[in-house]
Short mmCIF file of C-alpha atoms in Angstrom, two decimals:
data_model
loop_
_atom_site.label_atom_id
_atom_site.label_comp_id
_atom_site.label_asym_id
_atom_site.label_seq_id
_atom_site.Cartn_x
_atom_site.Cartn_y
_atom_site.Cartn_z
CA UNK A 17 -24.76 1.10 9.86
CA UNK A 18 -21.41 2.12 9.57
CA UNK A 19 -19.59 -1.39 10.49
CA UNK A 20 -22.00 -2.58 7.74
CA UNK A 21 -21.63 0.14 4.78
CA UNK A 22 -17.72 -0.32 5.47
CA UNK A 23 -17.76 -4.05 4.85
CA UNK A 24 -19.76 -3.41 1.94
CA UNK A 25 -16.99 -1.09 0.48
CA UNK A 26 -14.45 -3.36 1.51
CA UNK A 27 -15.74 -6.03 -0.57
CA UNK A 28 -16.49 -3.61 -3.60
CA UNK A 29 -13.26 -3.01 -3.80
CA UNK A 30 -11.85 -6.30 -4.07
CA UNK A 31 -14.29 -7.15 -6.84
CA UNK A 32 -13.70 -3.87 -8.65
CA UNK A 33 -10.03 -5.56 -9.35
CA UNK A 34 -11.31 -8.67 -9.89
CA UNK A 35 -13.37 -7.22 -13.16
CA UNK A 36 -11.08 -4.46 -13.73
CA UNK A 37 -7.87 -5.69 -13.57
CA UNK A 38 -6.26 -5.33 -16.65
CA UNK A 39 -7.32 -1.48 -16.93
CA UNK A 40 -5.97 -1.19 -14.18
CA UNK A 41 -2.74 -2.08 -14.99
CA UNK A 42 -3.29 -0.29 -18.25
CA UNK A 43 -4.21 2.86 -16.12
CA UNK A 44 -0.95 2.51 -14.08
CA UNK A 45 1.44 1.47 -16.59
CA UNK A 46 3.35 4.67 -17.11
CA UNK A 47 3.10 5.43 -13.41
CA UNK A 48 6.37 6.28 -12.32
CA UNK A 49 7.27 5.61 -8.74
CA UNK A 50 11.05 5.16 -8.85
CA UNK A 51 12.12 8.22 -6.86
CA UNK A 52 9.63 7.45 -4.57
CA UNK A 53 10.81 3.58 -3.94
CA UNK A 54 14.47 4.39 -4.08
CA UNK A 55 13.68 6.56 -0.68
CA UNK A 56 12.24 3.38 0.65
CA UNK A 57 14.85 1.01 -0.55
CA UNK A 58 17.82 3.23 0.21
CA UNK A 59 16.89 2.75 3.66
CA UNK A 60 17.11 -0.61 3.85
CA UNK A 61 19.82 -3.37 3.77
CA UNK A 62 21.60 -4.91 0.59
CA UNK A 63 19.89 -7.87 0.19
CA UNK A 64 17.02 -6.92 2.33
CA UNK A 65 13.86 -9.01 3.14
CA UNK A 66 10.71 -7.09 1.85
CA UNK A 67 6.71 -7.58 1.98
CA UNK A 68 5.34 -5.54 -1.18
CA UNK A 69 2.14 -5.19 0.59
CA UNK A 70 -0.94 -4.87 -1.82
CA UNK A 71 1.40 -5.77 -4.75
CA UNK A 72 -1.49 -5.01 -7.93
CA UNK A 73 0.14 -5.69 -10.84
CA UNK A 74 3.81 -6.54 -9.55
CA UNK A 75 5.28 -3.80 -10.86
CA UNK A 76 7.24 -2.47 -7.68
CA UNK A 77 7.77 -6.40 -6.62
CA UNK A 78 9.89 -7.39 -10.21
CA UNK A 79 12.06 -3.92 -8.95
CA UNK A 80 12.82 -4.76 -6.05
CA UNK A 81 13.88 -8.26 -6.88
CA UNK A 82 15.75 -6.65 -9.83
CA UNK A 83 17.61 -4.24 -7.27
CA UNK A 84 18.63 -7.70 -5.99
CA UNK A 85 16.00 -7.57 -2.15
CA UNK A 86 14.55 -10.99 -1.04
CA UNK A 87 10.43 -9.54 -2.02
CA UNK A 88 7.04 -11.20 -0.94
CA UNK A 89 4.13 -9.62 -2.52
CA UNK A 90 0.59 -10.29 -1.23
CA UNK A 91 -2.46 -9.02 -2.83
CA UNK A 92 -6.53 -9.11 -2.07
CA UNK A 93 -7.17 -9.80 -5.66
CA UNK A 94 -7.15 -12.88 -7.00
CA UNK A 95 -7.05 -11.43 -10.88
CA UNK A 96 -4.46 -8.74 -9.83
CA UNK A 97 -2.45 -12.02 -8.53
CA UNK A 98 -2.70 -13.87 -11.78
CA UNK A 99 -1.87 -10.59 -13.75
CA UNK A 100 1.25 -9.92 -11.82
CA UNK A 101 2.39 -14.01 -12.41
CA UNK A 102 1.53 -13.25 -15.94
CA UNK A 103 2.84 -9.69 -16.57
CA UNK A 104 5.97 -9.65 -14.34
CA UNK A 105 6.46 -12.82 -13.41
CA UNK A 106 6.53 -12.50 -9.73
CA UNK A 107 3.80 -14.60 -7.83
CA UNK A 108 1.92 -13.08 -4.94
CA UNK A 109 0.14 -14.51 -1.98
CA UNK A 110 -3.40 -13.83 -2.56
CA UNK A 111 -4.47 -12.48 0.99
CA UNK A 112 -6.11 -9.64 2.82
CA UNK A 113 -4.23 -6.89 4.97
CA UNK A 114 -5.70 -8.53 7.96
CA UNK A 115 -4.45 -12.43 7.24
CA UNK A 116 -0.63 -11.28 7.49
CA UNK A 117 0.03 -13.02 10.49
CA UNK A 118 4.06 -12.63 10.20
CA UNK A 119 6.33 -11.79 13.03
CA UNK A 120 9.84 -10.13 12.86
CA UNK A 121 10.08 -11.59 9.27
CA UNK A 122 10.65 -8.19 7.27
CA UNK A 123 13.41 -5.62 6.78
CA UNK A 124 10.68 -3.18 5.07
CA UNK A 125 6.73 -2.93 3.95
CA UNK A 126 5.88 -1.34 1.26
CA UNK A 127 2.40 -0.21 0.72
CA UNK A 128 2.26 1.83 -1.72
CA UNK A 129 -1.45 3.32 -2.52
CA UNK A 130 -2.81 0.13 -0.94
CA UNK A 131 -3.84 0.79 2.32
CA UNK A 132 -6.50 3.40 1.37
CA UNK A 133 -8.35 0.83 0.81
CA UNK A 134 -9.06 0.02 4.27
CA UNK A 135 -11.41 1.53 6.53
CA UNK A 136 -9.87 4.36 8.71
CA UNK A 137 -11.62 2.67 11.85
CA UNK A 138 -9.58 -0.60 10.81
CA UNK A 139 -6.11 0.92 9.83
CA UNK A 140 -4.90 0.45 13.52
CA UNK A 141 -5.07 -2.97 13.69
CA UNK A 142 -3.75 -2.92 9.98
CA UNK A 143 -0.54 -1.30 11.14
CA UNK A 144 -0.31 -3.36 13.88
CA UNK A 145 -0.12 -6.39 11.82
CA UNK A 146 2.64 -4.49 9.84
CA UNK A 147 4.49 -3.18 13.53
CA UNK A 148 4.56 -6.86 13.91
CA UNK A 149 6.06 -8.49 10.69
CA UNK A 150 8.58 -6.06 11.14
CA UNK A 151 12.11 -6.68 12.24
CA UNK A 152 13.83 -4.31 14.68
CA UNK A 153 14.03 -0.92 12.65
CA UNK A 154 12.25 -2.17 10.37
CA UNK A 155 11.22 0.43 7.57
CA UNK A 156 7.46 0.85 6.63
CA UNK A 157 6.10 2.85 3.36
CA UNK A 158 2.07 3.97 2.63
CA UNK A 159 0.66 5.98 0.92
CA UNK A 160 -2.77 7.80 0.34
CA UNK A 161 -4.66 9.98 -1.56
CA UNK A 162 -4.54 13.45 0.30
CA UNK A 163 -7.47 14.63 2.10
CA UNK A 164 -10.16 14.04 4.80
CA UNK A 165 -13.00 12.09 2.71
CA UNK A 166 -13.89 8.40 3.79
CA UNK A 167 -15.69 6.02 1.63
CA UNK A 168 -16.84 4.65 -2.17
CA UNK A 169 -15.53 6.79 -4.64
CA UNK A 170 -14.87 5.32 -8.49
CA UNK A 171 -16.45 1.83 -7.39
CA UNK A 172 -13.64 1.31 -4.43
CA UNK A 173 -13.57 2.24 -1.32
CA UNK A 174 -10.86 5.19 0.17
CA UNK A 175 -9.53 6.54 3.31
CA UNK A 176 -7.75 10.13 2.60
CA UNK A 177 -5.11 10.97 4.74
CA UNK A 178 -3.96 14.48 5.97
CA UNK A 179 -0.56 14.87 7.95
CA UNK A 180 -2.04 15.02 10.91
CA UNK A 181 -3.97 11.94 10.58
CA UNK A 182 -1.08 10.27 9.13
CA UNK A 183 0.96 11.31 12.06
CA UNK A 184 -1.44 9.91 14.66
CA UNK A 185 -1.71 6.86 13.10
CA UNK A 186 1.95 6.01 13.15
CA UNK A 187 1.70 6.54 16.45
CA UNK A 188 0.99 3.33 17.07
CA UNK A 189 4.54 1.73 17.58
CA UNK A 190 6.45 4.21 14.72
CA UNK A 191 8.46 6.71 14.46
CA UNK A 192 8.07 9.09 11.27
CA UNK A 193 10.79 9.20 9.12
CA UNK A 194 9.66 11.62 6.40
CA UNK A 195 6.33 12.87 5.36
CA UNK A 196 5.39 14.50 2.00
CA UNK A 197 2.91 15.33 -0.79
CA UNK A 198 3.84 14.37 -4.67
CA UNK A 199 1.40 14.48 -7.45
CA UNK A 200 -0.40 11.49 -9.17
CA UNK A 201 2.51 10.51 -11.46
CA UNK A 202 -0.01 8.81 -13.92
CA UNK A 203 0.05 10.97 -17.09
CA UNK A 204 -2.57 13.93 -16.80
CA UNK A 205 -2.88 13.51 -13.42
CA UNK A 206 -0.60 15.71 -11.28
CA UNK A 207 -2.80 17.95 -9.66
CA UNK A 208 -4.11 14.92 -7.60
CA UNK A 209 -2.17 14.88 -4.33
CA UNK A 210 -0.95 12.21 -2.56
CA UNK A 211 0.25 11.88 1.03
CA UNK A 212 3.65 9.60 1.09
CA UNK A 213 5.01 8.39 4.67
CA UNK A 214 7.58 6.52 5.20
CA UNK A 215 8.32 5.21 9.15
CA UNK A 216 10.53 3.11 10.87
CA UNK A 217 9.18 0.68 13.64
CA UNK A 218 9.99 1.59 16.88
#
């Protein structure tokens, strides 16, 4: 039951941004992220070769190319895909966590609130796809919403991370860089906490 109800949620979610795309990126426009990228990108190499993984609009992905990085962006979404193309110009890859199939291609991942959409039983093998497209020191970012709850919430399905669960799970071939909580930074949201982690392949 619980292999089925998370496939179900999977797939929910994916068609929750194919019909909601463009309130989504309405929702996230004034989203401001920059402090939180420049801790990722700062560690990272001018020039740099990143995977913005779980791009959703393309936001993050125009930045980094901007900042002058070498970016792929993948997302699930096929409309998210098309909006980013359309919005910022970049064009993503439209794939699942679990089709990255890359090996000692990137400098850095970022994942920023992506990955809580995957099913905590799955985000093992998920980071081991990531562990793997990594170069050596290769520098990871994700984030999720803070807590302990697991499953459909708004239409999507989430996996809340605490530090401890974060920890453990970058156990599996990282090494934690930095761990800490920040408010939603979408307007009228701060009291919503998020868990940020950013690790370094080991």
């Amino acid at each position: 039951m619980h292999t089925i109800q998370s496939e179900i949620g999977t797939n929910a979610t994916v068609d929750y941004y194919e019909q909601h795309a463009e309130a989504f990126a309405q929702d996230t426009a004034e989203a401001d992220v920059s402090e939180i990228l420049r801790r990722f990108t700062v560690l990272l190499p001018s020039g740099a070769s990143v995977l913005d993984w779980g791009c959703g609009t393309g936001r993050d992905t125009r930045t980094m190319l901007d900042d002058g990085f070498a970016v792929t962006s993948t997302d699930a979404s096929k409309a998210m895909c098309a909006l980013a193309k359309e919005t910022f110009g970049v064009k993503p890859t439209c794939e699942r966590f679990e089709d990255l199939d890359a090996v000692c291609e990137y400098d850095g991942i970022w994942a920023c609130a992506s990955l809580l959409h995957v099913e905590k039983r799955k985000l093992p093998a998920v980071l081991k796809k990531a562990h793997d497209a990594l170069r050596e020191n290769g520098v990871f970012y994700m984030s999720f919403k803070y807590g302990c709850f697991e499953g459909k919430r708004g239409g999507r399905w989430y996996t809340d991370l605490d530090e401890t669960a974060a920890i453990e799970l970058a156990g599996f071939g990282f090494g934690m860089v930095e761990i800490w909580i920040t408010g939603d930074v979408r307007p009228g949201r701060a009291e919503e906490r998020w868990l940020n982690c950013l690790l370094r392949k080991r």
